[in-house]
Tab-separated table of C-alpha atoms and ligand atoms in Angstrom:
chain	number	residue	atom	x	y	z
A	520	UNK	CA	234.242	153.387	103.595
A	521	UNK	CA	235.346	155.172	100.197
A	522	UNK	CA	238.227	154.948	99.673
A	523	UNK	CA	240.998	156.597	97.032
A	524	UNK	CA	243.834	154.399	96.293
A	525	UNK	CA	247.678	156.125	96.845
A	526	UNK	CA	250.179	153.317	96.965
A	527	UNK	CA	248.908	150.444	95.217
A	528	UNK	CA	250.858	146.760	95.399
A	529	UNK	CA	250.508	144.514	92.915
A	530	UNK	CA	252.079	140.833	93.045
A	531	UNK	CA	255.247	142.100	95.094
A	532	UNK	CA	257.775	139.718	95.768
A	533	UNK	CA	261.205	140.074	97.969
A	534	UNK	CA	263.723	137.550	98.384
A	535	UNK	CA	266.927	138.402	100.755
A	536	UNK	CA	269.179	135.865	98.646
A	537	UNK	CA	267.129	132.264	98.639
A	538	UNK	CA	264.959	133.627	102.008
A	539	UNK	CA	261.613	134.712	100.617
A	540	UNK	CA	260.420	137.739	102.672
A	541	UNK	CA	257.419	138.843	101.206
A	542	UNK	CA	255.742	136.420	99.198
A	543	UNK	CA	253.363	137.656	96.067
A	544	UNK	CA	251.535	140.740	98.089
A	545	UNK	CA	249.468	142.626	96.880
A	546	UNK	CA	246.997	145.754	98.574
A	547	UNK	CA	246.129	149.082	97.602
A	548	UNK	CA	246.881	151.468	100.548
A	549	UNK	CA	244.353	154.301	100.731
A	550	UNK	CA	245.138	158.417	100.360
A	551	UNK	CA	245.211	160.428	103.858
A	552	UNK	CA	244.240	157.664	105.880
A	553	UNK	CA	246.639	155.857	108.789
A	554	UNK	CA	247.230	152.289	107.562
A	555	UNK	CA	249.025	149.993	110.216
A	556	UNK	CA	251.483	147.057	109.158
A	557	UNK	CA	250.992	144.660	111.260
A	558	UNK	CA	252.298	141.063	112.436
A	559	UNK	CA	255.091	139.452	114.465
A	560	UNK	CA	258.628	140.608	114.706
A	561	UNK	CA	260.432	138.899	111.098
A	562	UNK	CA	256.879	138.845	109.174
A	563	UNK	CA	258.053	141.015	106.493
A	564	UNK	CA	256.351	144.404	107.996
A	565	UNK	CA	259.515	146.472	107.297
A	566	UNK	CA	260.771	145.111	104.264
A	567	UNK	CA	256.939	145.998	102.917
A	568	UNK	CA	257.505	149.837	103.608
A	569	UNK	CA	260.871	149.810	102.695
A	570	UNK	CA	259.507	148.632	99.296
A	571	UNK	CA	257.336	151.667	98.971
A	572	UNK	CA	260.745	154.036	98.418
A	573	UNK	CA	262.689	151.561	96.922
A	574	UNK	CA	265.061	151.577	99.969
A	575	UNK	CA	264.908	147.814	99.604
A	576	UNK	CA	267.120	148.529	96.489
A	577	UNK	CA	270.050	149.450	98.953
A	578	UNK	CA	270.205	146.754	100.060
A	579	UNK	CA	272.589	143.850	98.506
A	580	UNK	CA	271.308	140.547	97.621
A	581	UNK	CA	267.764	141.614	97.254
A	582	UNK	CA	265.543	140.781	94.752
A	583	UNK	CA	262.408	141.899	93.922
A	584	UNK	CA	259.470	141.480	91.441
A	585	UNK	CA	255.845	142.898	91.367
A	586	UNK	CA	254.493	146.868	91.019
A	587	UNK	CA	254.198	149.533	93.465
A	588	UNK	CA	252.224	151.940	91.897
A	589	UNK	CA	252.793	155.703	93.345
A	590	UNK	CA	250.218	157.826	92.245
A	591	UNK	CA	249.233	155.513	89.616
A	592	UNK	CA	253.803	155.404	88.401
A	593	UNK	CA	255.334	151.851	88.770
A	594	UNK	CA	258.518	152.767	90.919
A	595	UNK	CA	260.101	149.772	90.327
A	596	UNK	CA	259.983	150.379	86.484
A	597	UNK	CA	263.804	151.257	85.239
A	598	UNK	CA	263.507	154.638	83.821
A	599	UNK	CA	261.500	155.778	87.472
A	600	UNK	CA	263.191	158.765	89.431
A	601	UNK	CA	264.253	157.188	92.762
A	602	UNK	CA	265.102	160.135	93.859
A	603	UNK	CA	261.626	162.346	93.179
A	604	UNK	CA	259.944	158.925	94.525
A	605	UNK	CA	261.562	159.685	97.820
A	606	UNK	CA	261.180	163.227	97.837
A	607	UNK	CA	257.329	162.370	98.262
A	608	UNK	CA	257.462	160.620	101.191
A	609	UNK	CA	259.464	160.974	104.473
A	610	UNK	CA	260.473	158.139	107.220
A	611	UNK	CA	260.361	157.718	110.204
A	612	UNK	CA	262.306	155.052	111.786
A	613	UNK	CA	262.356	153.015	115.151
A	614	UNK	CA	265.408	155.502	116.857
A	615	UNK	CA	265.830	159.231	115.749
A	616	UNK	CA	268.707	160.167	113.948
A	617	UNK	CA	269.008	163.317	113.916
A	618	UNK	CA	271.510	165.274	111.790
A	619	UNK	CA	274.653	166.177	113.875
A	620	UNK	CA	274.349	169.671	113.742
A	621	UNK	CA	271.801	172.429	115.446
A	622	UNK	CA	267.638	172.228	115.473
A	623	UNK	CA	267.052	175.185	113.112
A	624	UNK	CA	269.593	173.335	110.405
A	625	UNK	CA	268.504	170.108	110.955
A	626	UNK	CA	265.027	170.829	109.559
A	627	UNK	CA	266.387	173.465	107.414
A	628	UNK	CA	268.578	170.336	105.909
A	629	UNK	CA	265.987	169.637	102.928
A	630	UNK	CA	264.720	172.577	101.827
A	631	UNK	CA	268.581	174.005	101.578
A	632	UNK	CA	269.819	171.001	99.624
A	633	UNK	CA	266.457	171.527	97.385
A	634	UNK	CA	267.983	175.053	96.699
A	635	UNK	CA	266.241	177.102	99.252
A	636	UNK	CA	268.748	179.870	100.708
A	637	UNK	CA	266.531	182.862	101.837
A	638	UNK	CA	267.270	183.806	105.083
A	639	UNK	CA	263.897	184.790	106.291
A	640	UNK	CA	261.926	182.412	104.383
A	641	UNK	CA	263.967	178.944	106.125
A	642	UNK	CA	263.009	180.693	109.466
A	643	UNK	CA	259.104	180.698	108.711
A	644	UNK	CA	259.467	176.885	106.984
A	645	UNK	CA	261.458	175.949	110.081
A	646	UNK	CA	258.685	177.130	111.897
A	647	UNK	CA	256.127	176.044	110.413
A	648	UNK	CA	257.243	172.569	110.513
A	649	UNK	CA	258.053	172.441	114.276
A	650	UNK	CA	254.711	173.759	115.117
A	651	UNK	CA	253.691	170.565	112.689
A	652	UNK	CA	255.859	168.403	114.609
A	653	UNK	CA	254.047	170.028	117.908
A	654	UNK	CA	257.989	170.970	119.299
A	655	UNK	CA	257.761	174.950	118.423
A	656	UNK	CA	256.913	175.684	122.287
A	657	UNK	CA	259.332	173.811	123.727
A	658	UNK	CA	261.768	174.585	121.595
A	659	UNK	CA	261.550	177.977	120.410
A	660	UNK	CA	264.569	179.605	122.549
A	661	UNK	CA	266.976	177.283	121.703
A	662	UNK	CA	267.084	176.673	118.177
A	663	UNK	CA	270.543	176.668	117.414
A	664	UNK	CA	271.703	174.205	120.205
A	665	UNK	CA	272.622	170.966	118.985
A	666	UNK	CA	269.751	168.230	117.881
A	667	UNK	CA	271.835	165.937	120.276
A	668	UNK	CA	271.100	167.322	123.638
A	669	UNK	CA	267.272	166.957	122.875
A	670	UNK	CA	265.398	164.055	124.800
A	671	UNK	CA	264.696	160.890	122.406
A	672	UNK	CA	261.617	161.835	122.044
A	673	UNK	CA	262.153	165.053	121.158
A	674	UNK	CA	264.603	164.036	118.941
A	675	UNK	CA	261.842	162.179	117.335
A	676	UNK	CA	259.625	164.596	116.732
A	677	UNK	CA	262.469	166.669	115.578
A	678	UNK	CA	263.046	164.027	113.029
A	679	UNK	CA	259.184	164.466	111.763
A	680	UNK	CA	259.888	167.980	111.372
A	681	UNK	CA	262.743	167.393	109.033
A	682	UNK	CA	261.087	164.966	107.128
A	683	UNK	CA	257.765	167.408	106.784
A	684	UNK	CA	260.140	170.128	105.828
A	685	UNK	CA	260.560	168.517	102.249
A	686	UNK	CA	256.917	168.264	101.890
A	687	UNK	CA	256.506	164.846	101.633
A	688	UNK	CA	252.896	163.400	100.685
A	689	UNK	CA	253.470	159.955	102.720
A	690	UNK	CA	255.128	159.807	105.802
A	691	UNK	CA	256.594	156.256	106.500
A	692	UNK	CA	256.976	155.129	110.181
A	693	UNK	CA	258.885	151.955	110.845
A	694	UNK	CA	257.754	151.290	114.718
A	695	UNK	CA	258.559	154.762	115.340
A	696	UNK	CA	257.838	154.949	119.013
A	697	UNK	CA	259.320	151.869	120.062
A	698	UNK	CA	262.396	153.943	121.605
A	699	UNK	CA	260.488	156.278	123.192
A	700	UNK	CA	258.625	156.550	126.860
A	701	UNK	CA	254.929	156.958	126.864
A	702	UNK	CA	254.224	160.348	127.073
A	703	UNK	CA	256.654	160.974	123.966
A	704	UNK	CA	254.971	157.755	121.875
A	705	UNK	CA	251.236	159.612	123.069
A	706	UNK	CA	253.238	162.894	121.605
A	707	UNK	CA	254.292	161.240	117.777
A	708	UNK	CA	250.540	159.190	118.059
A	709	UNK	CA	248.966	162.758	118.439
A	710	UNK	CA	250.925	164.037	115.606
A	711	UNK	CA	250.420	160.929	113.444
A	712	UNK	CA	246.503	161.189	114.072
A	713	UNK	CA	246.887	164.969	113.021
A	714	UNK	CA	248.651	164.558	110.301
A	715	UNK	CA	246.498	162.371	108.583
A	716	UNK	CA	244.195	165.208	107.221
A	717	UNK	CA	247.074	166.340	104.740
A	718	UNK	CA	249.086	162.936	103.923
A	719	UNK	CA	248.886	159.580	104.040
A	720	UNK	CA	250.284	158.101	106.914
A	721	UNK	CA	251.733	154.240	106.801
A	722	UNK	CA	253.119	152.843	110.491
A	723	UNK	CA	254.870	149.454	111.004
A	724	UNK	CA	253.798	148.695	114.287
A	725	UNK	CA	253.766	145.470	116.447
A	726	UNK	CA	251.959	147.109	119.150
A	727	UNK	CA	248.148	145.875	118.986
A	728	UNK	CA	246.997	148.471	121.043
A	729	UNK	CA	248.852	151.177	118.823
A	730	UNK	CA	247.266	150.077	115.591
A	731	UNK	CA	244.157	150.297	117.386
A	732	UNK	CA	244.336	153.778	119.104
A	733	UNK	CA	245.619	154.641	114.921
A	734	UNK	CA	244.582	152.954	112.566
A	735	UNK	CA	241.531	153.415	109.626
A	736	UNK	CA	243.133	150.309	107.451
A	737	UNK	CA	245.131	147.469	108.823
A	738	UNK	CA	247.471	145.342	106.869
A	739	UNK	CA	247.995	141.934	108.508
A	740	UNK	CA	251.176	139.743	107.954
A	741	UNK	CA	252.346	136.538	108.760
A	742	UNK	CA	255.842	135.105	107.759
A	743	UNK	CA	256.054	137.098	104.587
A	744	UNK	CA	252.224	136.703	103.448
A	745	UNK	CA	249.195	139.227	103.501
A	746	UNK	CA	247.064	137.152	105.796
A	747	UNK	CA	244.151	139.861	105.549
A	748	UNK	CA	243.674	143.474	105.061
A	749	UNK	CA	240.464	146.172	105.766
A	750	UNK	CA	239.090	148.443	107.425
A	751	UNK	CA	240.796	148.607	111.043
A	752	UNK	CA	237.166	148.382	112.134
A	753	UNK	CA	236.726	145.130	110.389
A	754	UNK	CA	239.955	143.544	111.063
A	755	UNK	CA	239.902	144.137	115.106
A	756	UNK	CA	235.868	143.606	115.185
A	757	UNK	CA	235.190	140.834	112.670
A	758	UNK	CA	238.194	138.808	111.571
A	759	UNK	CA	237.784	136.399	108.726
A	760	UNK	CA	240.823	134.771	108.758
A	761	UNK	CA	241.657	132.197	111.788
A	762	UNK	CA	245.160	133.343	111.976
A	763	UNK	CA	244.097	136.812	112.383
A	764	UNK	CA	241.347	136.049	114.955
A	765	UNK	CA	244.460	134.017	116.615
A	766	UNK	CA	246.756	136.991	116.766
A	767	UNK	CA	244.039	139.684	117.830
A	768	UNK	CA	243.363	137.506	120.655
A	769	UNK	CA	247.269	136.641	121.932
A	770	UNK	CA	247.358	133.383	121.162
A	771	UNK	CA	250.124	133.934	118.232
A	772	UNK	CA	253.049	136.668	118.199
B	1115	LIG	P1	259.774	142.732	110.426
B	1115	LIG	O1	259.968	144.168	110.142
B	1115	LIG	O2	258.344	142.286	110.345
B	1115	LIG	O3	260.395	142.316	111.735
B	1115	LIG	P2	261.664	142.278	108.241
B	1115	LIG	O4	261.015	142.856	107.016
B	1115	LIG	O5	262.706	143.094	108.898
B	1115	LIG	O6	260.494	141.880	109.280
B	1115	LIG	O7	262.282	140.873	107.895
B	1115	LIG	C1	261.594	139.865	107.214
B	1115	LIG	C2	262.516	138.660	106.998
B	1115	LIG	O8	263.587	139.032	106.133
B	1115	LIG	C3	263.162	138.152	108.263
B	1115	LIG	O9	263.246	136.748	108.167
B	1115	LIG	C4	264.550	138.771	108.248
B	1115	LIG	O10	265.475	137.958	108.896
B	1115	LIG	C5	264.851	138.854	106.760
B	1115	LIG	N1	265.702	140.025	106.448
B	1115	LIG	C6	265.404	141.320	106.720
B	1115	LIG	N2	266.373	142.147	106.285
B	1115	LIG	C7	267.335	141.349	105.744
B	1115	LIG	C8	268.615	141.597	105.120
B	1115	LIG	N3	269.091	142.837	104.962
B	1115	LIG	N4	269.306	140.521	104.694
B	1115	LIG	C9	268.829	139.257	104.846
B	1115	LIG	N5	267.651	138.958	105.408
B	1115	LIG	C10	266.896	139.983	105.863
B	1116	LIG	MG1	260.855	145.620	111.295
C-alpha cells in the first residue's frame, strides 16, 4: 500500500504529572485513509489524538516532548498557530455536544465566527454540510428547532456537520459512537467510510469489530506504548507482535 504521510509522530512523550501516558511514540499516520487507535480502556488512545491539536496543552500538569508534524509543521514548536492547527481538523467526541442554540446556527457556528455573514451563502454551506453529515432529509423542515430535541445520534451527526462546516482536513473521533444505538453508530460508520475520500479520518475506538468494519491502518497500544502499527489488513490477519495476536484474539482487554 502507498502511502502519503499527513500527521507524522516522532518520539512523543506525555506525562500527566509523574504518570507516563504515552511513552516515546512515534508513527506516521497516512493522508485520506481511516486509521484506528486502538487498545484497552487507559492505554493512552485519547491522550494520542488529543496530541494531534494540541488539546493536551489544556490540560494542567501535562508535559510533553517529541514532534507532531502537520503537513510537514512541528505543532508543538513555540511560534506554531494553535489556533490555524485546529482549524484543520475537527473532533468528534464520545457524546455530542451540540451548541445550545437551533440546527441551522449550530453548523452555521464556524463559518460566522470565521467572518462569514451572507445570508444566502450560510444556507447553501449549511446545506451542504448536512447532506455531508447524511441528516439533510431528515432534517430539512425543521432547521431552526433547537439542536437539543434531536435524538443522540442525530445530535451526533449534527456535531459532524459543524465540525465539516469549518473545512477541516482531519476529522478526529474519540470513540464517537460509543453513546449511540446501532443503527445511529452504522449511520456515523457510513459517514466516516465516506468521508475518507476527501480527509483523513483518525478514530479512537476500543471496539475490535469497529476498527475492522473501518479501518485501512491500525495503531495498536498498550499501557502508553505503540505495540505495533500497519496496514489494518496486516495487523488483524498477520500479527507480529504476541501482545497484539493476544488482544485480537480476547485473551487481553
Ligand atoms: P484511553 O483513551 O486509552 O482510555 P487516556 O489517554 O484517556 O486513555 O489515558 C491514559 C492514561 O493517562 C490513563 O492512565 C489515565 O488515567 C491518565 N490520564 C488521562 N487523562 C488524565 C488527566 N487529565 N490527568 C491525569 N491523568 C490522566
Ligand atoms: Mg479515551
Amino acid at each position: 500500500m502507498e502511502l502519503k504521510t499527513h500527521i507524522s509522530v516522532q518520539n512523543l512523550n506525555v506525562f500527566y504529572g509523574n504518570e507516563q501516558a504515552l511513552k516515546n511514540i512515534s508513527i506516521d499516520i497516512p493522508d485520506k485513509k481511516i486509521t484506528a487507535i486502538i487498545g484497552p480502556s487507559g492505554c493512552g488512545k485519547t491522550t494520542l489524538l488529543k496530541s494531534f491539536n494540541r488539546l493536551i496543552n489544556t490540560i494542567d500538569e501535562v508535559k510533553v516532548s517529541g514532534k507532531v508534524f502537520v503537513d510537514g509543521e512541528n505543532i508543538f514548536e513555540k511560534k506554531a498557530d494553535v489556533n490555524r492547527i485546529r482549524k484543520k481538523m475537527g473532533l468528534l467526541s464520545q457524546k455530542p455536544y451540540p451548541l445550545p442554540m437551533s440546527i441551522f446556527d449550530n453548523v452555521a457556528y464556524g463559518p460566522r465566527i470565521h467572518g462569514m455573514n451572507d445570508k444566502k451563502k450560510l444556507s447553501a454551506i449549511v446545506e451542504k454540510y448536512l447532506i455531508e453529515a447524511n441528516l439533510w432529509d431528515e432534517l430539512k423542515d425543521r432547521l431552526h428547532s433547537p439542536a437539543s430535541k434531536l435524538s443522540v445520534g442525530q445530535q451526533q451527526r449534527l456535531c459532524l456537520a459543524r465540525g465539516l462546516a469549518v473545512e477541516p482536513e482531519i476529522i478526529l473521533g474519540d470513540e464517537p459512537t460509543s453513546a449511540l444505538d446501532p443503527r445511529s453508530s452504522k449511520h456515523i460508520e457510513e459517514r466516516f467510510l465516506a468521508l475518507k475520500n476527501d480527509y483523513t479520518v483518525i478514530i479512537v475506538t476500543h471496539i475490535l469489530r469497529q476498527a475492522k468494519r473501518l479501518a485501512d491502518y491500525v495503531v495498536f497500544l498498550y499501557l502508553g506504548e505503540l505495540i505495533e502499527h500497519g496496514p489494518a489488513k496486516e495487523i488483524f490477519e498477520n500479527p507480529q507482535m504476541e501482545m497484539t495476536k493476544e488482544y485480537i484474539k480476547g485473551v487481553i482487554s
